[in-house]
mmCIF file of C-alpha atoms in Angstrom:
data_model
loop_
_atom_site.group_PDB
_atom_site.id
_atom_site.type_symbol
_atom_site.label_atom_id
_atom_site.label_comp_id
_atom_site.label_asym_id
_atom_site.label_seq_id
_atom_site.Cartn_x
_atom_site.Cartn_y
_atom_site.Cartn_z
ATOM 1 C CA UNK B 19 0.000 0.000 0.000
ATOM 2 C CA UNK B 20 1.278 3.406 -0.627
ATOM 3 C CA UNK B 21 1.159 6.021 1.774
ATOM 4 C CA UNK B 22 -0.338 9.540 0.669
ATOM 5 C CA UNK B 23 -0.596 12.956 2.250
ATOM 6 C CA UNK B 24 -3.360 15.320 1.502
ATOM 7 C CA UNK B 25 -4.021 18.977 2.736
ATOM 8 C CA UNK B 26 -7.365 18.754 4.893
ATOM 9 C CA UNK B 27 -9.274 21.487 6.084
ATOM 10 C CA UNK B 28 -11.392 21.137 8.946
ATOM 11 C CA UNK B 29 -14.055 23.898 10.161
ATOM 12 C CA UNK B 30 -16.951 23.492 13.069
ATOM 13 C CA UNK B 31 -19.951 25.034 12.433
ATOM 14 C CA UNK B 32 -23.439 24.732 14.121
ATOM 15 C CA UNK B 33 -24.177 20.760 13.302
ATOM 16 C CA UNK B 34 -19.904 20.014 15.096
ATOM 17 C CA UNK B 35 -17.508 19.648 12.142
ATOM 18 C CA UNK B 36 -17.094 19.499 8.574
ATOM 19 C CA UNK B 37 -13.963 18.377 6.624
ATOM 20 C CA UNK B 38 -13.289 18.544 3.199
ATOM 21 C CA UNK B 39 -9.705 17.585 1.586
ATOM 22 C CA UNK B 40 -9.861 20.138 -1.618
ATOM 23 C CA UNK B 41 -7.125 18.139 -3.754
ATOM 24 C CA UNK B 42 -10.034 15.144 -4.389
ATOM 25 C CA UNK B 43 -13.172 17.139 -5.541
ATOM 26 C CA UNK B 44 -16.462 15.730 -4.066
ATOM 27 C CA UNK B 45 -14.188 14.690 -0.795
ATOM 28 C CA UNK B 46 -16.215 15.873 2.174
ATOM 29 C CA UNK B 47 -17.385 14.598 5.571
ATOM 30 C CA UNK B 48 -18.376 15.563 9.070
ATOM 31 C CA UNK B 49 -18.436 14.875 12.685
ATOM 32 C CA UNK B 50 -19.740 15.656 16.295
ATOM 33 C CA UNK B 51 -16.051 16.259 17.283
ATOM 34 C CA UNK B 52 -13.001 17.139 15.871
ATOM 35 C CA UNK B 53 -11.461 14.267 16.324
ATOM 36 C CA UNK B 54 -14.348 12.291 14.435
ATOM 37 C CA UNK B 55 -14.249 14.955 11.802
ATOM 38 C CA UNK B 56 -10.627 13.875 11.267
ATOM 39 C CA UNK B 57 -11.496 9.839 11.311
ATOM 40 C CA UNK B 58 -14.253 10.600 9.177
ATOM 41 C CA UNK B 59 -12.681 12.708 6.155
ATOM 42 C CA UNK B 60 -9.679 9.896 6.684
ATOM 43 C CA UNK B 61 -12.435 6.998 5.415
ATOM 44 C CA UNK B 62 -13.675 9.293 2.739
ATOM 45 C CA UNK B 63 -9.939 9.858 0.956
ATOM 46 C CA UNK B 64 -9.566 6.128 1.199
ATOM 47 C CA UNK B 65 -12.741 5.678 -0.385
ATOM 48 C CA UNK B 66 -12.091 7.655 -2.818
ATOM 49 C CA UNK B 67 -8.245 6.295 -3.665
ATOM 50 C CA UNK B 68 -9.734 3.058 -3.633
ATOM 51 C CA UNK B 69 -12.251 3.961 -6.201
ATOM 52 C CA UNK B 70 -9.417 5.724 -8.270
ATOM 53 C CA UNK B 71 -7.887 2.474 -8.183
ATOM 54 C CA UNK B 72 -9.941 0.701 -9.375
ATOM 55 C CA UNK B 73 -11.053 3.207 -12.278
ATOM 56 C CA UNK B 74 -7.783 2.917 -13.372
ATOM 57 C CA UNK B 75 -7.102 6.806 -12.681
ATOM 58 C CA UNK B 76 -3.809 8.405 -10.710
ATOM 59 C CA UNK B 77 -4.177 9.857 -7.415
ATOM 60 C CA UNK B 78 -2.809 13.283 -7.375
ATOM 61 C CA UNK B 79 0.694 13.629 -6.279
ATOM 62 C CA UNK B 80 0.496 16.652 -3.809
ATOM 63 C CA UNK B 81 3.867 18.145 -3.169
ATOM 64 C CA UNK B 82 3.171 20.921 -1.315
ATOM 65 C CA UNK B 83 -0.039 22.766 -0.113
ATOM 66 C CA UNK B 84 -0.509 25.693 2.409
ATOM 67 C CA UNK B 85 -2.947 27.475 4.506
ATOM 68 C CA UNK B 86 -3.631 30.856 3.772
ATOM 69 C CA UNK B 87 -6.226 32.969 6.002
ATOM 70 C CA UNK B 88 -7.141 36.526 3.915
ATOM 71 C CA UNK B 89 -8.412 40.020 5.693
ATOM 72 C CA UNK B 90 -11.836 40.969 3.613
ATOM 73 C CA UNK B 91 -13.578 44.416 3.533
ATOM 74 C CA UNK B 92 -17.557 44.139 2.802
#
């Protein structure tokens, strides 16, 4: 198995959390906690790599991501 890191972003709203991983479009989940958040999105990338798989497609090879937070006037 090959091991594969992906930028995740996790934000709580009203509901507890929601995760999304933006480098595998339609990759979301949730949680009550953060820490099931985290589990959660985890299952849903493997999901998804495992569906890649067997589509026949390449997983994206991320080598570098970053968090940027931006200042808006409205």
């Amino acid at each position: 198995m090959k091991k594969y890191t992906f930028p995740v972003v996790i934000e709580k709203d009203q509901d507890g959390y929601f995760a999304m991983c933006p480098a595998l479009e339609g990759c979301y989940s949730q949680g009550d906690t953060y820490e099931e958040s985290l589990e959660n999105i985890k299952d849903a990338i493997r999901l998804i790599l495992e569906d890649m798989e067997m589509s026949d497609e390449l997983a994206p090879d991320i080598n570098s991501f970053s968090l940027v937070a931006v200042e808006v006037t409205a």
